[in-house]
mmCIF file of C-alpha atoms in Angstrom:
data_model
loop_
_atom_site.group_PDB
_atom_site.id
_atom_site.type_symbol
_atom_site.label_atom_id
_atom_site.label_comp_id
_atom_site.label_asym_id
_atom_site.label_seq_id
_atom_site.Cartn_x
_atom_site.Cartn_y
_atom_site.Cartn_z
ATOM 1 C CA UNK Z 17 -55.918 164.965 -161.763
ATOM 2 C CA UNK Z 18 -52.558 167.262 -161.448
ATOM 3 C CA UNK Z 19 -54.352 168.217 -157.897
ATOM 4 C CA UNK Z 20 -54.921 164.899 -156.419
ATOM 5 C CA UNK Z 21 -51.364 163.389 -157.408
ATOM 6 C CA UNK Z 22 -50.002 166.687 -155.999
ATOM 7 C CA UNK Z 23 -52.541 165.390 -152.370
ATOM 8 C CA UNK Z 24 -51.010 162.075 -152.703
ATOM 9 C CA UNK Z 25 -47.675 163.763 -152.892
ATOM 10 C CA UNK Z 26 -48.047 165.904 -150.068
ATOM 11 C CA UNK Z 27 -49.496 162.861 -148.233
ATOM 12 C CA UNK Z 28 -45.800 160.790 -149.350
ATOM 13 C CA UNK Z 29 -43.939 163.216 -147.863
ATOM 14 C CA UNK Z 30 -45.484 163.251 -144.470
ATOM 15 C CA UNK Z 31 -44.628 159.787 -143.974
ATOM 16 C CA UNK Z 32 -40.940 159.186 -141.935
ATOM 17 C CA UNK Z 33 -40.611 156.125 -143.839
ATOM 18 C CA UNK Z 34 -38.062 155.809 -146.048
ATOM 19 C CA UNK Z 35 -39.043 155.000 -149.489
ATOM 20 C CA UNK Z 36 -38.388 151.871 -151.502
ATOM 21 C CA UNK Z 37 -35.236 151.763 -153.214
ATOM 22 C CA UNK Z 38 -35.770 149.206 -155.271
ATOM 23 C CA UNK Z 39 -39.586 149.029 -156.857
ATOM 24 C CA UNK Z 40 -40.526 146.195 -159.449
ATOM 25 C CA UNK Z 41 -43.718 146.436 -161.629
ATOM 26 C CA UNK Z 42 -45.214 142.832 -163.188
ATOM 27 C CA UNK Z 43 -46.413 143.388 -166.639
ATOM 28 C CA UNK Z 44 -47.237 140.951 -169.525
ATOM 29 C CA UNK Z 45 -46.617 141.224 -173.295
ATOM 30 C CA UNK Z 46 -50.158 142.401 -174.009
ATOM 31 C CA UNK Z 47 -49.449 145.428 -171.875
ATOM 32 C CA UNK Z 48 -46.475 146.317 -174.584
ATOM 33 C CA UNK Z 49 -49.078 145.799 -177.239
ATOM 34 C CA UNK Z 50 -51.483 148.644 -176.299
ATOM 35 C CA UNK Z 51 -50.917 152.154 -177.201
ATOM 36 C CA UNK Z 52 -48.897 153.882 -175.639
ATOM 37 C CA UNK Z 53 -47.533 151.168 -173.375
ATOM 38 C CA UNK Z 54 -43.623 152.352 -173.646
ATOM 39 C CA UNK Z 55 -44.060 155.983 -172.726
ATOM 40 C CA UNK Z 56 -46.156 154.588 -169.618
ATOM 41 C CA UNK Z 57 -43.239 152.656 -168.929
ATOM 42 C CA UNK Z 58 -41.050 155.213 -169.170
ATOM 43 C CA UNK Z 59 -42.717 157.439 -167.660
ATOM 44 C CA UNK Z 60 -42.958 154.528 -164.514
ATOM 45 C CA UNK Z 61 -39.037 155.287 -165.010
ATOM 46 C CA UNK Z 62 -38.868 158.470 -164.079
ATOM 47 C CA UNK Z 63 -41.861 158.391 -161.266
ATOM 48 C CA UNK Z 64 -39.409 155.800 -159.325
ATOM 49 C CA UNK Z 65 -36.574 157.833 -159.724
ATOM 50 C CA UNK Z 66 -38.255 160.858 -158.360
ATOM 51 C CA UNK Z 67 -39.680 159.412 -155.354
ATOM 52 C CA UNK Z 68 -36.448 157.239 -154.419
ATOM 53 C CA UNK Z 69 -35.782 154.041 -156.110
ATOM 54 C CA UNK Z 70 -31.820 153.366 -157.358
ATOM 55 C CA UNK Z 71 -33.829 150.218 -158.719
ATOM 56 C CA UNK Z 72 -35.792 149.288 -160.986
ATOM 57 C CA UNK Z 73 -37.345 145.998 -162.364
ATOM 58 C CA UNK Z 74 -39.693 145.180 -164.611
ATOM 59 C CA UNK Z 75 -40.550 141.521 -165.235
ATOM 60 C CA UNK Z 76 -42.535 141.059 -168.400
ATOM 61 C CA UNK Z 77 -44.780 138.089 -168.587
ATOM 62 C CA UNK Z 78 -45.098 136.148 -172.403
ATOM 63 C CA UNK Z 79 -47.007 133.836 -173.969
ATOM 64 C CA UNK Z 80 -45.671 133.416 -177.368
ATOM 65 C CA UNK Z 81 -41.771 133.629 -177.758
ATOM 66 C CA UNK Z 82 -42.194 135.238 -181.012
ATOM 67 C CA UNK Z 83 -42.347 138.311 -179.744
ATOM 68 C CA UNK Z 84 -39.857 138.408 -177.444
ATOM 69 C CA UNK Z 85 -37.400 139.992 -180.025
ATOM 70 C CA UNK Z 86 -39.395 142.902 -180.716
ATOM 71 C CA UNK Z 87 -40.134 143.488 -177.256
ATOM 72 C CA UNK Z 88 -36.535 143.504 -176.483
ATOM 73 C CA UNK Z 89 -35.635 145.959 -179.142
ATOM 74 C CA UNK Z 90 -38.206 148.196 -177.911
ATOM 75 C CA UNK Z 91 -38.054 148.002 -174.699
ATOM 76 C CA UNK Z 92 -33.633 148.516 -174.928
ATOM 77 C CA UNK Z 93 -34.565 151.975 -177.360
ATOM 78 C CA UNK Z 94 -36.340 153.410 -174.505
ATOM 79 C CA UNK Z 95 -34.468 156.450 -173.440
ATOM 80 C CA UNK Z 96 -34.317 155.647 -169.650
ATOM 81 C CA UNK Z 97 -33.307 158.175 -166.669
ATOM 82 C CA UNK Z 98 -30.927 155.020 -165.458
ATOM 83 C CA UNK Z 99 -28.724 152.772 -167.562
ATOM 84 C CA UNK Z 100 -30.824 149.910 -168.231
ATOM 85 C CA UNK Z 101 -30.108 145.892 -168.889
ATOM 86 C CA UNK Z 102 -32.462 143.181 -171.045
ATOM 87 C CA UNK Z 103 -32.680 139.915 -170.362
ATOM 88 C CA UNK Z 104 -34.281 137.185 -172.099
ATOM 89 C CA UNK Z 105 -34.913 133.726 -171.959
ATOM 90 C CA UNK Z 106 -31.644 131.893 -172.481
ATOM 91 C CA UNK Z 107 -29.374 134.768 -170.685
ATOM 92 C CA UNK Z 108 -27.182 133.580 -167.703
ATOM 93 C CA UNK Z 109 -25.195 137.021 -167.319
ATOM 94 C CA UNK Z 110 -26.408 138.975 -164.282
ATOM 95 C CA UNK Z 111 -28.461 141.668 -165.186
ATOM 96 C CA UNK Z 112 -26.773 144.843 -162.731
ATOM 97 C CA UNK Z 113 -27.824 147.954 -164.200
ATOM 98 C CA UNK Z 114 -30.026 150.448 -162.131
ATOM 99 C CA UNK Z 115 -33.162 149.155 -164.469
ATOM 100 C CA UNK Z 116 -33.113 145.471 -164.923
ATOM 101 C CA UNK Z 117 -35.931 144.451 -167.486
ATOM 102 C CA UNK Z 118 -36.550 140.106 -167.958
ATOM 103 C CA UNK Z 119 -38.349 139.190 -170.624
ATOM 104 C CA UNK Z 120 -40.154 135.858 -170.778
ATOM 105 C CA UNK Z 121 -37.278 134.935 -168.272
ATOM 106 C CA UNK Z 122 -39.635 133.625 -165.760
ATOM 107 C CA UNK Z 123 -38.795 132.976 -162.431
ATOM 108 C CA UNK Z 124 -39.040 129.219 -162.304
ATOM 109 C CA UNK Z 125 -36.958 129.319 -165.283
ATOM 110 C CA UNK Z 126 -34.468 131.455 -163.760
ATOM 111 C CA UNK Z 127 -34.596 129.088 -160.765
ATOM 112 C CA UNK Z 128 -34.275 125.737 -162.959
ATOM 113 C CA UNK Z 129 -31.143 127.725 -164.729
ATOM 114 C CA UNK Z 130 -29.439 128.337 -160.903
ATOM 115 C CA UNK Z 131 -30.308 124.501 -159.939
ATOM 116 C CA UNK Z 132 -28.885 123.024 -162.900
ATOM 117 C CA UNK Z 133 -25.339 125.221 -162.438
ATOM 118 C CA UNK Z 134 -25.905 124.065 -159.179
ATOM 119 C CA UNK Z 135 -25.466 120.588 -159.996
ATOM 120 C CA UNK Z 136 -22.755 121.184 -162.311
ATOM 121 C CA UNK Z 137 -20.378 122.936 -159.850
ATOM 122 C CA UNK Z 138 -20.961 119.675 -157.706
ATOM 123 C CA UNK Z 139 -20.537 117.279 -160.853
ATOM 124 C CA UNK Z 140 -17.259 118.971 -161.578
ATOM 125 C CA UNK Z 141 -16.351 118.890 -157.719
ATOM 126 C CA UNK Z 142 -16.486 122.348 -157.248
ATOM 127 C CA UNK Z 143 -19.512 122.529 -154.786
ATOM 128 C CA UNK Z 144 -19.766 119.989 -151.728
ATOM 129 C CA UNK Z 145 -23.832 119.631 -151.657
ATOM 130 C CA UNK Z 146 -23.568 119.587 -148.013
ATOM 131 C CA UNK Z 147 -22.524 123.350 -147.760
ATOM 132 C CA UNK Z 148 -24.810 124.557 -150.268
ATOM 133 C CA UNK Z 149 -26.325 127.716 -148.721
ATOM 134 C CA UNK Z 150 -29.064 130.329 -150.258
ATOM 135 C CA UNK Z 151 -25.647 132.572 -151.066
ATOM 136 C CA UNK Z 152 -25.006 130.079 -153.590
ATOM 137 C CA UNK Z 153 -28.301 130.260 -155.481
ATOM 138 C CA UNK Z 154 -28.115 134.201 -155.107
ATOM 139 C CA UNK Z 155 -25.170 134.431 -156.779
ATOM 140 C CA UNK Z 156 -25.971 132.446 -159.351
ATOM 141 C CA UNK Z 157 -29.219 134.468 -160.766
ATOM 142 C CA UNK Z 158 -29.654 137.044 -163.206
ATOM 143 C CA UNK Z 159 -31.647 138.752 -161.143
ATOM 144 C CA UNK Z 160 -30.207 139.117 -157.843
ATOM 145 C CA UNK Z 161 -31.406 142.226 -156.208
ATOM 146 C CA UNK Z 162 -34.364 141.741 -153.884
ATOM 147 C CA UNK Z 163 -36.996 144.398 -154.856
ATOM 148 C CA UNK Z 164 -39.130 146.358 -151.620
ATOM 149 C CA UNK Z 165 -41.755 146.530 -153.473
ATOM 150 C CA UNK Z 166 -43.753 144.800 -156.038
ATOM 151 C CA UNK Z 167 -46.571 146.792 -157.780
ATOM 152 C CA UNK Z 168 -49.057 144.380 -160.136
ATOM 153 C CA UNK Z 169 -51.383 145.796 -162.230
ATOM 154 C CA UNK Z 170 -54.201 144.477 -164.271
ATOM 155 C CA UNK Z 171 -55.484 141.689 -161.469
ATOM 156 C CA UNK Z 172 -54.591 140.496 -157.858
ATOM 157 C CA UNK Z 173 -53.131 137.236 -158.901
ATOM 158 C CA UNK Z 174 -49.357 136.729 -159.584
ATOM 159 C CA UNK Z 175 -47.643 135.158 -162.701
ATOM 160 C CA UNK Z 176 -44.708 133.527 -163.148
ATOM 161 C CA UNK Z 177 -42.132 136.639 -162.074
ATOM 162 C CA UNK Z 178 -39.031 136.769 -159.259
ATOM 163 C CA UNK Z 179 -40.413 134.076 -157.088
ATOM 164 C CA UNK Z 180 -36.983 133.970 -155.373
ATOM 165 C CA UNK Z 181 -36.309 137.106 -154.886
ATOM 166 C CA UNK Z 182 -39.724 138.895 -153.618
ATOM 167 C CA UNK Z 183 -40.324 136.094 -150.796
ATOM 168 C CA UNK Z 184 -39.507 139.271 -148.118
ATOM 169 C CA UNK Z 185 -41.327 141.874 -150.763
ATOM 170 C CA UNK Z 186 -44.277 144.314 -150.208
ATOM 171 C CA UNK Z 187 -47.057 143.388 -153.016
ATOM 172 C CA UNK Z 188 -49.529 145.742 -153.919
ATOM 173 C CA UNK Z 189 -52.232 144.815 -156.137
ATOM 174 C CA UNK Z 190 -54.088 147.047 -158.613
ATOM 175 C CA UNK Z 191 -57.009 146.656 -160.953
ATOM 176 C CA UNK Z 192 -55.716 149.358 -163.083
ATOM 177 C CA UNK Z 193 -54.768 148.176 -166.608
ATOM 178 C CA UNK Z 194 -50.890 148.814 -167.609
ATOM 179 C CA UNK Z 195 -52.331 150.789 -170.339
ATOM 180 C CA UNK Z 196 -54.313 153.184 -167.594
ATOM 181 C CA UNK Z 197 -51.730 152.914 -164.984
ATOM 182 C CA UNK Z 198 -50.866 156.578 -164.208
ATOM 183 C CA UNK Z 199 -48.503 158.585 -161.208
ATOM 184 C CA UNK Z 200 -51.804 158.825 -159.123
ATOM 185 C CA UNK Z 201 -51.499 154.974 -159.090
ATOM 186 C CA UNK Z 202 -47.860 154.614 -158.511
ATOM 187 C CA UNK Z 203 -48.046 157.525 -155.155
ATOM 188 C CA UNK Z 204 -50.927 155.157 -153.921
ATOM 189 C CA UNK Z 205 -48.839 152.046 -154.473
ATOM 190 C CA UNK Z 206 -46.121 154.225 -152.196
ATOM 191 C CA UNK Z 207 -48.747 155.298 -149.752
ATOM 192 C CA UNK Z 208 -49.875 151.673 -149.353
ATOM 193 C CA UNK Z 209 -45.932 150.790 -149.078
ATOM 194 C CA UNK Z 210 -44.955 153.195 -146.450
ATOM 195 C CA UNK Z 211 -48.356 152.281 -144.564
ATOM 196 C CA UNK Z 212 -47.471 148.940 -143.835
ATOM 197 C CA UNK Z 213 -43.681 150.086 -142.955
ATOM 198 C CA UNK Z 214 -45.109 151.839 -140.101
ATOM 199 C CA UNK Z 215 -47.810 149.658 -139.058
ATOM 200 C CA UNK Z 216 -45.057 146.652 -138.965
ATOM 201 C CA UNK Z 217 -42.405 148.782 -137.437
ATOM 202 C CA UNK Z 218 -40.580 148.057 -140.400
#
C-alpha cells in the first residue's frame, strides 16, 4: 500500500494544476461511530494540508440531535494541524478558521437561517429587497468559503450539506466507507480533481 500511494503521489505531482485549496469531505454521524473514525479524520487533516489545502470542511450529516453534543466535543479535542471551528445547529457566528466542521447544520438550514435575517434587515428597513444581491446571502452564512472540491464517501448520492456554496464545486464520489477511507483514496480524489482542471481548461 505505502508503494501505490507513493505512484499516486508521483502521478500528483506531474500534474501543472494547481491543487485545491480548499477540500470538503461529507460524512454522517455513523461514520463518527465506527472505530477509529477520529484518527481517520485527522489523519484527512493532515493529508489536505500536505498536498495544498489552507481549507478545510467537513460537513457532518445527523439523524438524531442527541448526539450532536458528543460529536462536538470530540470532534473540537481533535488535535488538528490548523486551528479549527464547530458549528452546530443553532450557531449564526461565521465559522473562519482554516478547518470549519458543521454539525447537523445542514445546508437548507443554514439557508432558511440567511433568508429569515434576510427578511429582518428589510423588516427593520435596513435592506431594500430590490437590491438584494447573492453578496448579501454570502455574507450572511456560517459557512462562507466556497470549497474546490467535494470528496463523498460511502455512496454517490448527496445529503443535505453546503448546497450554496458547492454550486461551482468539483464532486467526487467514492464507495469507500469513512471508516476505510485511506490517503490512497484521498490522492485519487486529487488525481480525479486535477483531471478535470485540465480537461476543462480550468
Amino acid at each position: 500500500m505505502v508503494l501505490y500511494e507513493a505512484y499516486l503521489a508521483v502521478r500528483l505531482r506531474r500534474r501543472s494544476n494547481p491543487p485545491p485549496a480548499h477540500v470538503a469531505v461529507v460524512i454522517t454521524e455513523r461514520d463518527l461511530l465506527e472505530q477509529g473514525a477520529y484518527e481517520t479524520l485527522r489523519e484527512f487533516f493532515e493529508w489536505a494540508v500536505e498536498y495544498g489545502a489552507d481549507r478545510i470542511t467537513v460537513s457532518v450529516s445527523v439523524l438524531d440531535e442527541a448526539v450532536i453534543p458528543t460529536l462536538s466535543r470530540e470532534l473540537t479535542a481533535l488535535e488538528t494541524p490548523l486551528p479549527l471551528a464547530v458549528r452546530r445547529p443553532g450557531d449564526t457566528e461565521s465559522a473562519d478558521a482554516p478547518i470549519q466542521v458543521s454539525i447537523g447544520l445542514g445546508g437548507k438550514r443554514e439557508f432558511a437561517e440567511t433568508v429569515r435575517q434576510l427578511a429582518e434587515a428589510v423588516d427593520a428597513g435596513d435592506l431594500d429587497p430590490a437590491e438584494i444581491d447573492t453578496d448579501d446571502i454570502d455574507d450572511r452564512l456560517v459557512f462562507r468559503d466556497e470549497p474546490d472540491l467535494v470528496i463523498k464517501t460511502g455512496a454517490e448520492r448527496l445529503s443535505d450539506f453546503m448546497i450554496w456554496q458547492s454550486v461551482y464545486s468539483e464532486l467526487y464520489f467514492t464507495d469507500v466507507n469513512w471508516r476505510d477511507f485511506r490517503k490512497r483514496d484521498y490522492l485519487r480524489a486529487l488525481l480525479e480533481y486535477a483531471d478535470r482542471q485540465r480537461r476543462f481548461g480550468r
